Each structure stands twice: as structure tokens, then as C-alpha cells.
């Protein structure tokens, strides 16, 4: 396992391009784009203020930098460094910005969720979508990029609007049977929309693309409800991570393709949560399916040191990884059933069904890994600390990856 | 005195005596006092007497005593006087007697007194005891009374407490009810307020929106160096009222297409899953049938009544199976049939395995000798049968030879017939020669086979033993993991190949034999192998499935055997195989001896037909 040299970083903003060729990172108001293989700087863009959010367009041609404080979005082209685009939301303010799946439109959410502005990079057209709901996850695109589902709130009722992304036409508009909708998420096949209610109500609803309700699931009443939701890559399972009032057992519930519910209640040893605070540290705070559908990794917030890996085929616990300190983040290798975990320490942990590895990140001083993200092909891993980041190259099956010459001098090897 | 007597009657006599005395005696008071304290009596009595009688009053004393004594019934102290005037004389004897009597009385009294005293003591002690008991009981009573009072008090207190608690509970309940009402009202109020707030918020948002948007905010803008092309390369189209509708329809179409695709994909998956499951079911069934059918023959001889139906079921199922696989129907009836037959097979298999278990345990108890003996018997029977067959074959050959010679003789004699048959004869001769050599070879083969068989039969006995055990254990194992069909399949093949492995290097006819032996050796009463082969083939599709080449070989060999022993084969049995149909027709007349012309004709016929055969 090899490590690159350490680069500067701010706000944990470091992202691989969707095509896996580039790596964008932010240092204050500068955006740096590097080649993934050589790590040489390809482009350097300077924004007007501190960058708070970056996002690659789906075709890896553009990068969006959001400067929320200034209500600004700056877009840069990788092919034409002189090309620039600046979108100013003015007095309406800006709280969120993202690309549409075609990479030619930018959706900006204004302050107070007044509206969503759709800016086109192709034409001068600007569209507005009113009444977006301010919630945990109010906007979701299908994986193929054809449709966008948006949670809305009108007359104290929740609605979902489905838009066609190609021309931003409203395709369907239907009300959902929720008290206070908290989030929506498309199934990876793009045909089923999962809608979940606020944490006060345990409710998951499934809607078809054409707005028909398919099924509803509620595990129990009178207790804190859903905290996190994740679809399996096969669209076969929906994992629902829930708060639990009693805080010891949790229910990773799976709604199968035919809407059969299989639940595995498991009692676990827990920490005593602080009950008199809002947003208590209980329940399943993080959920992730492995790319091969075989495993589900979860973290229970009242047992922050452990990552639970479930065997989805058998719907039972496969392994529990207990770390020395609270797990900050974990992510599956996009290619293999391999999970990378970081705990805010100077080590990165890898788990695969074959076993565990913990690797010390080399370097002078402590490199506290706060977050990590995998490269598309699963061969490298970006490790992010508060002010720095480095790449970790994993040995492939054929043999160890030879570090490129450019950083051979600085590249360090770790057993 | 009479009063006293009545009162003191239960008391001792003595006392009454003394009391009567006191009346008369001058010192009555004193004596009474003294007498009451009865113990220190003697001395006082003396002193008393000394005081009673003095020198001066002897006469008086005597008379007094006499008086007293006479009143008590004693004889007078004086002598009986003759005359009244004469002074009475003191009768010493009487005095002494009186004294003695008094003493005796005194002693008695003392004794009685003693008794009374002891009794008194006893009674006194009893009294004491009883008194103490009484006191104790009284104390106990007192304490229990006190206790009772205490308990009553506690009870009262508890009741009081209970009442209080009830009251409290009621209060709490009321409180809870009240609070619930409050919560409910609050909740409704909250919801109402929330809605109101949300409406206000929405209004504000609207207003803000208008304000922000209407101000024509110069800042809301996009600066772009130049517009970029669309990712799909198309140009953006302007929307008009007309195109809007068509756009919408197109989008709708697309959406339904996507949904349809998804459903189709899912249906395909489900179909695939179904097919897979069906395949598994059929495979399971097939394997069950194959597992069950060889065993069927064993129980057949043992108990015909029960297994007859089962066997027919198996045959039927085999038929069904082929039909199903042909049509691959998915309709309800077929599914039901399949599941039903599987269920049936499963039951049979289960009972069979149980039986096998029993057998295995029995075998373990009995040991190995039994089986060996049986196999030897089988083997002897087999060899006998084979010898018989050979004998029959020889006879057949002989008769055929005779017939041929006859025919030859007749052809030599009769020119017309020879002319008629000339065209056939040469060919016929050659044919016969060929057949003859074939027969010879067959005979040799038979001899060889018999030798092989004797070896094989012995081996067979041992092998079958091992096989039975192996199968029993394997079956059990198979039940434990029914899911691994492929594994099982391969195992099955291995088993069969192992079984016929000994004869692998032998020629074809020999090759087929040991394999047939398996069902055959089990059924000792069945006819010759050739016939059982054709019979067992449809009943055990697994054998033909697992080693199709071998079954083919055995079929050929059976055909060649048929040539020699046509009378052995039953026409209707052979008729099961369509390829053998013609042969049976040809061989049937051949079995009739002496039918000369018909025989020769059939031979030629058979020849011609055989040429047609592949």
C-alpha cells in the first residue's frame, strides 16, 4: 500500500471526477484540479471567495463551486480554462447548488427554500420551481438522469413532483401520505421512489414513477422513527435505519422487490444516550450497501465505535468491526466488497470478507483522517484531514501499483 | 355437734371427736388450737393430760373419762357393780383395753392424718401447678390480646393508608386524564398554530418572493463567456403551446416505456427464477424416481400388493416428466401434478430411507454372512439359467442346421424349387454362414461371460453389500442437503460406473450384463437378463440418463442376443422398443420349429429389414 505526498485542503472539499481521471480539491478560494495518476496540477482556478461546495458535472467537463455566503456559483470548464460562468442569486440567497444529470443545468436553492432556480449553460433560459420543501433530502435524481423527484409543501401538505430532466417539464405531481416528509430517494432502477416521514413518525412509503403508491411500511408507533435510508444497488432492498426510543435494538428492515418485509431485530449493547437533548445520538446514523449487494454496513450512533456488517442474502449479522474511537465515516469500494473506515485518527481501516487491515498514514505530524472517498476503480482512496489530503494506492491483485515517478521521491510505502 | 358433723363430714373423724371434746373440756380452746396444729401433738398431749388429772381430781377425772368413753361407745371403766350403793371399782382391764383401743385409734388417726396430709400436699402442689399454669395462660392471653389489639391497629392503619392511596391513585388518574386532555388540546392547538404559522410563512415567502423577484434584482444574473452545447449534441427547442402538449405526451410515453421495461425485466427475472425452480423440482423428481425405481424391484417380490401401484406411479411419472419437459407447460394443472408427484415421491423416499435405516441397523446386527449366502444362491441360479440358455441356443442352432440341410437337400432334389430359390440361395448361404460364425462367437462369448459372471457374481455380492451401505449413508446425507443436486448427480454416475467398472474391459455383451445385474440380482425370480433389460429401461430412466451410451450399447447387445434366443423374449415386452418391434415379428415365427418355409422367409425378411436399420 502506497501513499502520495500530502496536499493542502480546506473544508474537506476533495472529489474525484466521475470519469475517474481528475481529482478536484479546494484550498480556501482556489480550486485545484489534478491528474489522478500523476497528481500533477492540471488546472488552477481562483474563485471570488472561500469555496463551500464543489461538484463535478456528470461528464467531468465542468466543476461547480458554490460560495453560499456570497450567494454565488462559479462554474469552470476543464477543457477551456478561459471559459467561466458566474451565477449570482442576488438577494434571494443561496443554500444549495447542484448539477442536473446532463451537466448543462445548475439547480440553485435559494434561502428559505423560496424556490429552485434552474440555470441552463446551453441557453439563456432560467426556470423556477416554487414551493420546494426544506427537508433532509428533498431532491433526488434517477440514476439514469431522466427524472428528478422534488419534495414540496403546499397548504400544509406534502407533495412530490416528478420532473423530466431533459426539458424540466412536470411529469407527475401527487400528494404523499406523510405528516412531515423528511426525505425522498429513487431506487437505482429509477422506477420506485422511497419517501420517508419525519422522525416523529415511523413511515416509509414507496411510489411508482407514475405516482401510484406501491406500499407503505411502518415498524412501530410512538417512537422516534427513521434516521437514514439506503437502497441496495439491485433495487431489491431498502435498508431503513431508525431511531429507537428504547435505544437498544435496531431494525434493519428490508422491503424486498415484492414488498415482503423481512426484519431482523437484534439486541446490542449500548451506551446510554442523553435523552434530554434534541437529535439524540441514537439510531442508525449511517447505512451503506456494498456494490455487489451482498453486504450492508451500518453504524449505530449510540455505539459509535462499531461498524456492523450484515449479510443481506441471509439477513443476519456478518461481522462487527469495533474501532478504538468513534467511526467518522465509511465507504464501500465501488468495485469490490471492501469497506474503508476512518475514525478521525491517523489510521485507515479496510475490511473485506477476507479480513481486516489497518494502515498508518505516514507523515510527519498526525494526519487525522476525517473523511475518505474511493476512486471509481477502487484502486485508490483519498484520505481527507482538516487541512490536508493524500491519496492511498491499494495493491491490486496483479501486483503492487508502481508509484508514478513524479512522486516516487515523496511517496512512502507502508506495510 | 350435729351441725358440725354435717359440715365436717367429709373431713376426718378425729376432728369431730376433738370438737365434741372441746364442748366438755375446760381447756377446750387450748386443745382446739393445739389439735388444729396436728403435728406437734404428742408432747402437748402429755402436758395437757398432766394438767387434766391431778392428785385431787382422780376420781372426777376417771368418772369424766368413763363418761366420755361410754358416750363414745367404749365399755365402762368401772367394774359392773352389784348394787347401786356400792362404790364402783375401777376396772383396770377395761381401762387398759380402752387405752389400747384409743392408742390403736390414735395410730389409725395418725396414719389417716398422714395420708390426708400427703394428699393435701399433693393437692397443694397440684394447686400450685395449676395456679402457675393458670397464671401463664392468663399471661399468654394477655399478650395475645395485646397482639391482637396491635394487629387491629395496624390493620386499621393500613386500611387508612390504602384508602389514602386509592384516593391518590384516583387523583393521579384524574391528573393523567387532565394532562392527556391538555396534551391533546395542546397538540391540536399546536397543529393548528403550526398550520397557521406555515400559512403565514408561506405568505411571507410568497411576499418575499415577489419582492425579491419584482425588484428586478440586477444581481440575479448569470455571466457566461459563451453558451456551451448540450451534452447530447441537440439544440434546445423552444416551447410553444402546441409543442407543450406533444412534449408532455412524449414524456408520458417515455415514462411508461421505462416502467414497462422495468416490469418486463422483473417478469423476465421472475420467469427465469421460476424456470430455475421448475428445473430444480424436475431434477429432484427425476433423481427421486431414479433413486426409488431400483429399489422398487426389491419390494416387488416381497410384497406385490403394495408396490404394484407405486411402481405404476413411477412409470406414470416418468411419462409425465417427459411430457412436461416436452411442453414445458406452466399451467396450474401441470404445476399441481408436479408438486403432487414430488410430494408422493418424497413420501416414498422418506419411508424408504427409514426402511434402509432399519436394514442398516439390522445388517449391523446380523453381520455379513447372510448376504453372501444369498448372493451365492443368486449366482447359482443365474449360472443355471445361463446354462439353460446356452442349451437352448445350441438346440436352436442344431434345428436350424437341420432345417438348412433339409432345405439344401430339397433344393438339390428339386430343380424347380432350386430355380425358384436360386436367387436367394447364394445370399442365404452366405448369410447363414455369417450367422453361424456369429452364433459361434456368441457361444464363445457366452462361455466367457459365464466365467466372467461367476467371478463377477462373487464380486457383486461384496460390492452390492458395500453399495447398499454406501447408498444408505449417501441417501441419508442427501436428505441432509437436498439442495446440492449437481453434486449428487455426479455421485450417482460415479456409483454406477464403479459398479460396472469390473467389466469395463470386457466385450459389449459382457459389458451390459453386470449393469443389468443390479436390478436383476435383486429380483431373483425375474426372467433372463435380456428381457429384464428392456423392461427395466423405461422404469429407470435415470440409468439411461446418466449413461446414455451404455444403455445404447446394452440395447444393441440385447438385439444380438435376440437373434439366438428368440423364444426367450416375450413379444409384448420387446415391443416396447420400437426398434425391436420388427425383430420380434421376425423372431416369433422363428421360434416355431419345423415351419420351414416361413422360417426361411422371415430370415430373409429380417435381413432386409436389418439393413434398413441404422
PDB file of C-alpha atoms in Angstrom, chain A residues 145-318:
ATOM      1  CA  UNK A 145     -30.629  11.078 -15.132  1.00  0.00           C
ATOM      2  CA  UNK A 146     -34.025  11.117 -16.743  1.00  0.00           C
ATOM      3  CA  UNK A 147     -36.136  12.197 -13.843  1.00  0.00           C
ATOM      4  CA  UNK A 148     -35.955  14.380 -10.810  1.00  0.00           C
ATOM      5  CA  UNK A 149     -38.208  13.977  -7.827  1.00  0.00           C
ATOM      6  CA  UNK A 150     -38.744  17.006  -5.637  1.00  0.00           C
ATOM      7  CA  UNK A 151     -40.461  17.206  -2.289  1.00  0.00           C
ATOM      8  CA  UNK A 152     -42.836  20.103  -1.987  1.00  0.00           C
ATOM      9  CA  UNK A 153     -45.023  21.618   0.669  1.00  0.00           C
ATOM     10  CA  UNK A 154     -48.225  23.407  -0.144  1.00  0.00           C
ATOM     11  CA  UNK A 155     -51.145  24.138   2.115  1.00  0.00           C
ATOM     12  CA  UNK A 156     -49.542  22.185   4.923  1.00  0.00           C
ATOM     13  CA  UNK A 157     -49.469  19.033   2.872  1.00  0.00           C
ATOM     14  CA  UNK A 158     -46.575  17.154   1.361  1.00  0.00           C
ATOM     15  CA  UNK A 159     -46.347  16.636  -2.345  1.00  0.00           C
ATOM     16  CA  UNK A 160     -43.845  15.080  -4.670  1.00  0.00           C
ATOM     17  CA  UNK A 161     -43.281  16.429  -8.137  1.00  0.00           C
ATOM     18  CA  UNK A 162     -41.523  14.403 -10.755  1.00  0.00           C
ATOM     19  CA  UNK A 163     -39.799  16.382 -13.478  1.00  0.00           C
ATOM     20  CA  UNK A 164     -38.348  15.251 -16.753  1.00  0.00           C
ATOM     21  CA  UNK A 165     -34.765  16.455 -16.635  1.00  0.00           C
ATOM     22  CA  UNK A 166     -34.385  16.937 -20.364  1.00  0.00           C
ATOM     23  CA  UNK A 167     -36.872  19.810 -20.559  1.00  0.00           C
ATOM     24  CA  UNK A 168     -37.840  20.376 -16.917  1.00  0.00           C
ATOM     25  CA  UNK A 169     -41.435  19.521 -17.577  1.00  0.00           C
ATOM     26  CA  UNK A 170     -43.616  18.393 -14.755  1.00  0.00           C
ATOM     27  CA  UNK A 171     -44.474  14.769 -15.304  1.00  0.00           C
ATOM     28  CA  UNK A 172     -46.333  13.877 -12.157  1.00  0.00           C
ATOM     29  CA  UNK A 173     -47.492  15.683  -9.082  1.00  0.00           C
ATOM     30  CA  UNK A 174     -49.005  13.768  -6.207  1.00  0.00           C
ATOM     31  CA  UNK A 175     -49.526  14.164  -2.505  1.00  0.00           C
ATOM     32  CA  UNK A 176     -47.850  11.765  -0.134  1.00  0.00           C
ATOM     33  CA  UNK A 177     -49.368  10.199   2.906  1.00  0.00           C
ATOM     34  CA  UNK A 178     -46.904  11.789   5.293  1.00  0.00           C
ATOM     35  CA  UNK A 179     -47.185  14.137   8.245  1.00  0.00           C
ATOM     36  CA  UNK A 180     -43.979  15.935   7.557  1.00  0.00           C
ATOM     37  CA  UNK A 181     -41.972  14.411   4.776  1.00  0.00           C
ATOM     38  CA  UNK A 182     -38.297  14.126   5.636  1.00  0.00           C
ATOM     39  CA  UNK A 183     -36.701  12.704   2.540  1.00  0.00           C
ATOM     40  CA  UNK A 184     -37.068  11.041  -0.820  1.00  0.00           C
ATOM     41  CA  UNK A 185     -34.776   8.677  -2.665  1.00  0.00           C
ATOM     42  CA  UNK A 186     -35.031   6.942  -6.027  1.00  0.00           C
ATOM     43  CA  UNK A 187     -34.337   3.278  -6.285  1.00  0.00           C
ATOM     44  CA  UNK A 188     -31.329   2.647  -8.503  1.00  0.00           C
ATOM     45  CA  UNK A 189     -33.579   1.227 -11.203  1.00  0.00           C
ATOM     46  CA  UNK A 190     -35.363   4.578 -11.357  1.00  0.00           C
ATOM     47  CA  UNK A 191     -38.837   3.122 -11.086  1.00  0.00           C
ATOM     48  CA  UNK A 192     -39.543   3.286  -7.382  1.00  0.00           C
ATOM     49  CA  UNK A 193     -39.369   6.313  -5.149  1.00  0.00           C
ATOM     50  CA  UNK A 194     -38.922   5.836  -1.431  1.00  0.00           C
ATOM     51  CA  UNK A 195     -40.472   8.544   0.724  1.00  0.00           C
ATOM     52  CA  UNK A 196     -39.977   8.688   4.446  1.00  0.00           C
ATOM     53  CA  UNK A 197     -41.656  10.709   7.121  1.00  0.00           C
ATOM     54  CA  UNK A 198     -40.227  12.863   9.839  1.00  0.00           C
ATOM     55  CA  UNK A 199     -38.518  11.187  12.765  1.00  0.00           C
ATOM     56  CA  UNK A 200     -41.652  11.564  14.867  1.00  0.00           C
ATOM     57  CA  UNK A 201     -43.485   9.115  12.647  1.00  0.00           C
ATOM     58  CA  UNK A 202     -42.092   5.789  11.552  1.00  0.00           C
ATOM     59  CA  UNK A 203     -43.223   5.555   7.978  1.00  0.00           C
ATOM     60  CA  UNK A 204     -41.691   4.611   4.654  1.00  0.00           C
ATOM     61  CA  UNK A 205     -43.768   4.834   1.527  1.00  0.00           C
ATOM     62  CA  UNK A 206     -42.928   3.521  -1.900  1.00  0.00           C
ATOM     63  CA  UNK A 207     -44.290   5.204  -5.002  1.00  0.00           C
ATOM     64  CA  UNK A 208     -44.057   4.181  -8.585  1.00  0.00           C
ATOM     65  CA  UNK A 209     -42.603   6.506 -11.192  1.00  0.00           C
ATOM     66  CA  UNK A 210     -46.123   7.306 -12.313  1.00  0.00           C
ATOM     67  CA  UNK A 211     -47.162   8.321  -8.820  1.00  0.00           C
ATOM     68  CA  UNK A 212     -49.020   5.211  -7.773  1.00  0.00           C
ATOM     69  CA  UNK A 213     -48.446   4.233  -4.158  1.00  0.00           C
ATOM     70  CA  UNK A 214     -46.864   0.789  -4.102  1.00  0.00           C
ATOM     71  CA  UNK A 215     -46.563   0.063  -0.425  1.00  0.00           C
ATOM     72  CA  UNK A 216     -46.160   1.540   2.988  1.00  0.00           C
ATOM     73  CA  UNK A 217     -44.131   0.265   5.876  1.00  0.00           C
ATOM     74  CA  UNK A 218     -44.278   1.231   9.491  1.00  0.00           C
ATOM     75  CA  UNK A 219     -42.344  -0.722  12.098  1.00  0.00           C
ATOM     76  CA  UNK A 220     -43.895   0.785  15.179  1.00  0.00           C
ATOM     77  CA  UNK A 221     -45.598   3.854  16.538  1.00  0.00           C
ATOM     78  CA  UNK A 222     -44.959   6.341  19.303  1.00  0.00           C
ATOM     79  CA  UNK A 223     -41.257   6.321  18.979  1.00  0.00           C
ATOM     80  CA  UNK A 224     -38.646   8.174  17.045  1.00  0.00           C
ATOM     81  CA  UNK A 225     -38.713   6.933  13.502  1.00  0.00           C
ATOM     82  CA  UNK A 226     -36.380   6.865  10.561  1.00  0.00           C
ATOM     83  CA  UNK A 227     -32.912   8.289  10.671  1.00  0.00           C
ATOM     84  CA  UNK A 228     -31.363   7.097   7.460  1.00  0.00           C
ATOM     85  CA  UNK A 229     -32.376   5.209   4.354  1.00  0.00           C
ATOM     86  CA  UNK A 230     -30.394   3.403   1.678  1.00  0.00           C
ATOM     87  CA  UNK A 231     -31.324   1.424  -1.402  1.00  0.00           C
ATOM     88  CA  UNK A 232     -29.374  -1.626  -2.366  1.00  0.00           C
ATOM     89  CA  UNK A 233     -27.709  -1.325  -5.790  1.00  0.00           C
ATOM     90  CA  UNK A 234     -30.037  -4.018  -7.111  1.00  0.00           C
ATOM     91  CA  UNK A 235     -33.110  -2.025  -6.020  1.00  0.00           C
ATOM     92  CA  UNK A 236     -34.191  -5.132  -4.244  1.00  0.00           C
ATOM     93  CA  UNK A 237     -33.725  -3.950  -0.716  1.00  0.00           C
ATOM     94  CA  UNK A 238     -34.335  -0.757   1.121  1.00  0.00           C
ATOM     95  CA  UNK A 239     -32.469  -0.506   4.355  1.00  0.00           C
ATOM     96  CA  UNK A 240     -34.123   1.734   6.901  1.00  0.00           C
ATOM     97  CA  UNK A 241     -32.011   2.904   9.778  1.00  0.00           C
ATOM     98  CA  UNK A 242     -34.178   4.034  12.623  1.00  0.00           C
ATOM     99  CA  UNK A 243     -34.002   5.825  15.892  1.00  0.00           C
ATOM    100  CA  UNK A 244     -35.298   3.758  18.674  1.00  0.00           C
ATOM    101  CA  UNK A 245     -36.880   5.178  21.771  1.00  0.00           C
ATOM    102  CA  UNK A 246     -35.527   2.352  23.891  1.00  0.00           C
ATOM    103  CA  UNK A 247     -32.208   2.698  22.147  1.00  0.00           C
ATOM    104  CA  UNK A 248     -31.052  -0.878  22.375  1.00  0.00           C
ATOM    105  CA  UNK A 249     -32.376  -2.889  19.466  1.00  0.00           C
ATOM    106  CA  UNK A 250     -32.489  -1.654  15.947  1.00  0.00           C
ATOM    107  CA  UNK A 251     -34.279  -2.889  12.934  1.00  0.00           C
ATOM    108  CA  UNK A 252     -32.532  -3.012   9.630  1.00  0.00           C
ATOM    109  CA  UNK A 253     -35.671  -3.705   7.689  1.00  0.00           C
ATOM    110  CA  UNK A 254     -35.660  -4.775   4.129  1.00  0.00           C
ATOM    111  CA  UNK A 255     -38.536  -4.367   1.754  1.00  0.00           C
ATOM    112  CA  UNK A 256     -37.952  -6.832  -0.980  1.00  0.00           C
ATOM    113  CA  UNK A 257     -38.887  -6.417  -4.586  1.00  0.00           C
ATOM    114  CA  UNK A 258     -42.227  -7.973  -3.902  1.00  0.00           C
ATOM    115  CA  UNK A 259     -42.708  -5.820  -0.852  1.00  0.00           C
ATOM    116  CA  UNK A 260     -42.223  -8.552   1.632  1.00  0.00           C
ATOM    117  CA  UNK A 261     -40.841  -7.313   4.831  1.00  0.00           C
ATOM    118  CA  UNK A 262     -38.038  -9.168   6.479  1.00  0.00           C
ATOM    119  CA  UNK A 263     -36.767  -7.694   9.649  1.00  0.00           C
ATOM    120  CA  UNK A 264     -34.017  -8.781  11.952  1.00  0.00           C
ATOM    121  CA  UNK A 265     -34.311  -7.318  15.405  1.00  0.00           C
ATOM    122  CA  UNK A 266     -31.040  -7.626  17.168  1.00  0.00           C
ATOM    123  CA  UNK A 267     -30.299  -6.584  20.697  1.00  0.00           C
ATOM    124  CA  UNK A 268     -26.994  -4.855  21.145  1.00  0.00           C
ATOM    125  CA  UNK A 269     -25.029  -3.463  23.976  1.00  0.00           C
ATOM    126  CA  UNK A 270     -25.310   0.254  24.002  1.00  0.00           C
ATOM    127  CA  UNK A 271     -24.179   3.474  25.515  1.00  0.00           C
ATOM    128  CA  UNK A 272     -26.665   5.492  27.487  1.00  0.00           C
ATOM    129  CA  UNK A 273     -27.865   8.246  25.224  1.00  0.00           C
ATOM    130  CA  UNK A 274     -28.524  11.699  26.524  1.00  0.00           C
ATOM    131  CA  UNK A 275     -32.276  11.740  26.485  1.00  0.00           C
ATOM    132  CA  UNK A 276     -32.955  15.361  27.235  1.00  0.00           C
ATOM    133  CA  UNK A 277     -31.337  16.735  24.109  1.00  0.00           C
ATOM    134  CA  UNK A 278     -32.770  17.075  20.665  1.00  0.00           C
ATOM    135  CA  UNK A 279     -31.226  14.925  17.936  1.00  0.00           C
ATOM    136  CA  UNK A 280     -30.020  12.307  20.371  1.00  0.00           C
ATOM    137  CA  UNK A 281     -27.085  10.161  19.414  1.00  0.00           C
ATOM    138  CA  UNK A 282     -29.098   7.054  18.906  1.00  0.00           C
ATOM    139  CA  UNK A 283     -30.263   5.009  15.997  1.00  0.00           C
ATOM    140  CA  UNK A 284     -28.679   4.041  12.741  1.00  0.00           C
ATOM    141  CA  UNK A 285     -26.923   7.124  11.533  1.00  0.00           C
ATOM    142  CA  UNK A 286     -25.199   5.659   8.539  1.00  0.00           C
ATOM    143  CA  UNK A 287     -26.085   2.895   6.114  1.00  0.00           C
ATOM    144  CA  UNK A 288     -24.327   1.662   3.012  1.00  0.00           C
ATOM    145  CA  UNK A 289     -24.789  -1.296   0.734  1.00  0.00           C
ATOM    146  CA  UNK A 290     -21.791  -2.937  -0.836  1.00  0.00           C
ATOM    147  CA  UNK A 291     -21.702  -2.645  -4.640  1.00  0.00           C
ATOM    148  CA  UNK A 292     -22.317  -6.365  -5.054  1.00  0.00           C
ATOM    149  CA  UNK A 293     -25.499  -6.207  -2.926  1.00  0.00           C
ATOM    150  CA  UNK A 294     -24.073  -8.728  -0.570  1.00  0.00           C
ATOM    151  CA  UNK A 295     -23.350  -6.626   2.483  1.00  0.00           C
ATOM    152  CA  UNK A 296     -24.879  -3.769   4.357  1.00  0.00           C
ATOM    153  CA  UNK A 297     -22.698  -1.668   6.629  1.00  0.00           C
ATOM    154  CA  UNK A 298     -24.368   0.299   9.391  1.00  0.00           C
ATOM    155  CA  UNK A 299     -23.323   2.475  12.262  1.00  0.00           C
ATOM    156  CA  UNK A 300     -25.443   2.847  15.327  1.00  0.00           C
ATOM    157  CA  UNK A 301     -24.899   6.317  16.765  1.00  0.00           C
ATOM    158  CA  UNK A 302     -25.093   5.156  20.341  1.00  0.00           C
ATOM    159  CA  UNK A 303     -22.367   2.597  19.653  1.00  0.00           C
ATOM    160  CA  UNK A 304     -20.182   4.928  17.624  1.00  0.00           C
ATOM    161  CA  UNK A 305     -17.100   2.715  17.750  1.00  0.00           C
ATOM    162  CA  UNK A 306     -18.608  -0.165  15.889  1.00  0.00           C
ATOM    163  CA  UNK A 307     -19.476  -0.799  12.267  1.00  0.00           C
ATOM    164  CA  UNK A 308     -21.942  -3.587  11.729  1.00  0.00           C
ATOM    165  CA  UNK A 309     -21.776  -5.524   8.530  1.00  0.00           C
ATOM    166  CA  UNK A 310     -24.817  -7.546   7.627  1.00  0.00           C
ATOM    167  CA  UNK A 311     -25.140 -10.385   5.220  1.00  0.00           C
ATOM    168  CA  UNK A 312     -28.051  -9.368   3.029  1.00  0.00           C
ATOM    169  CA  UNK A 313     -28.570 -12.762   1.447  1.00  0.00           C
ATOM    170  CA  UNK A 314     -29.078 -14.390   4.781  1.00  0.00           C
ATOM    171  CA  UNK A 315     -30.333 -11.257   6.532  1.00  0.00           C
ATOM    172  CA  UNK A 316     -28.147 -11.744   9.507  1.00  0.00           C
ATOM    173  CA  UNK A 317     -25.160 -10.160  11.114  1.00  0.00           C
ATOM    174  CA  UNK A 318     -21.951 -10.981   9.352  1.00  0.00           C
TER     175      UNK A 318
END
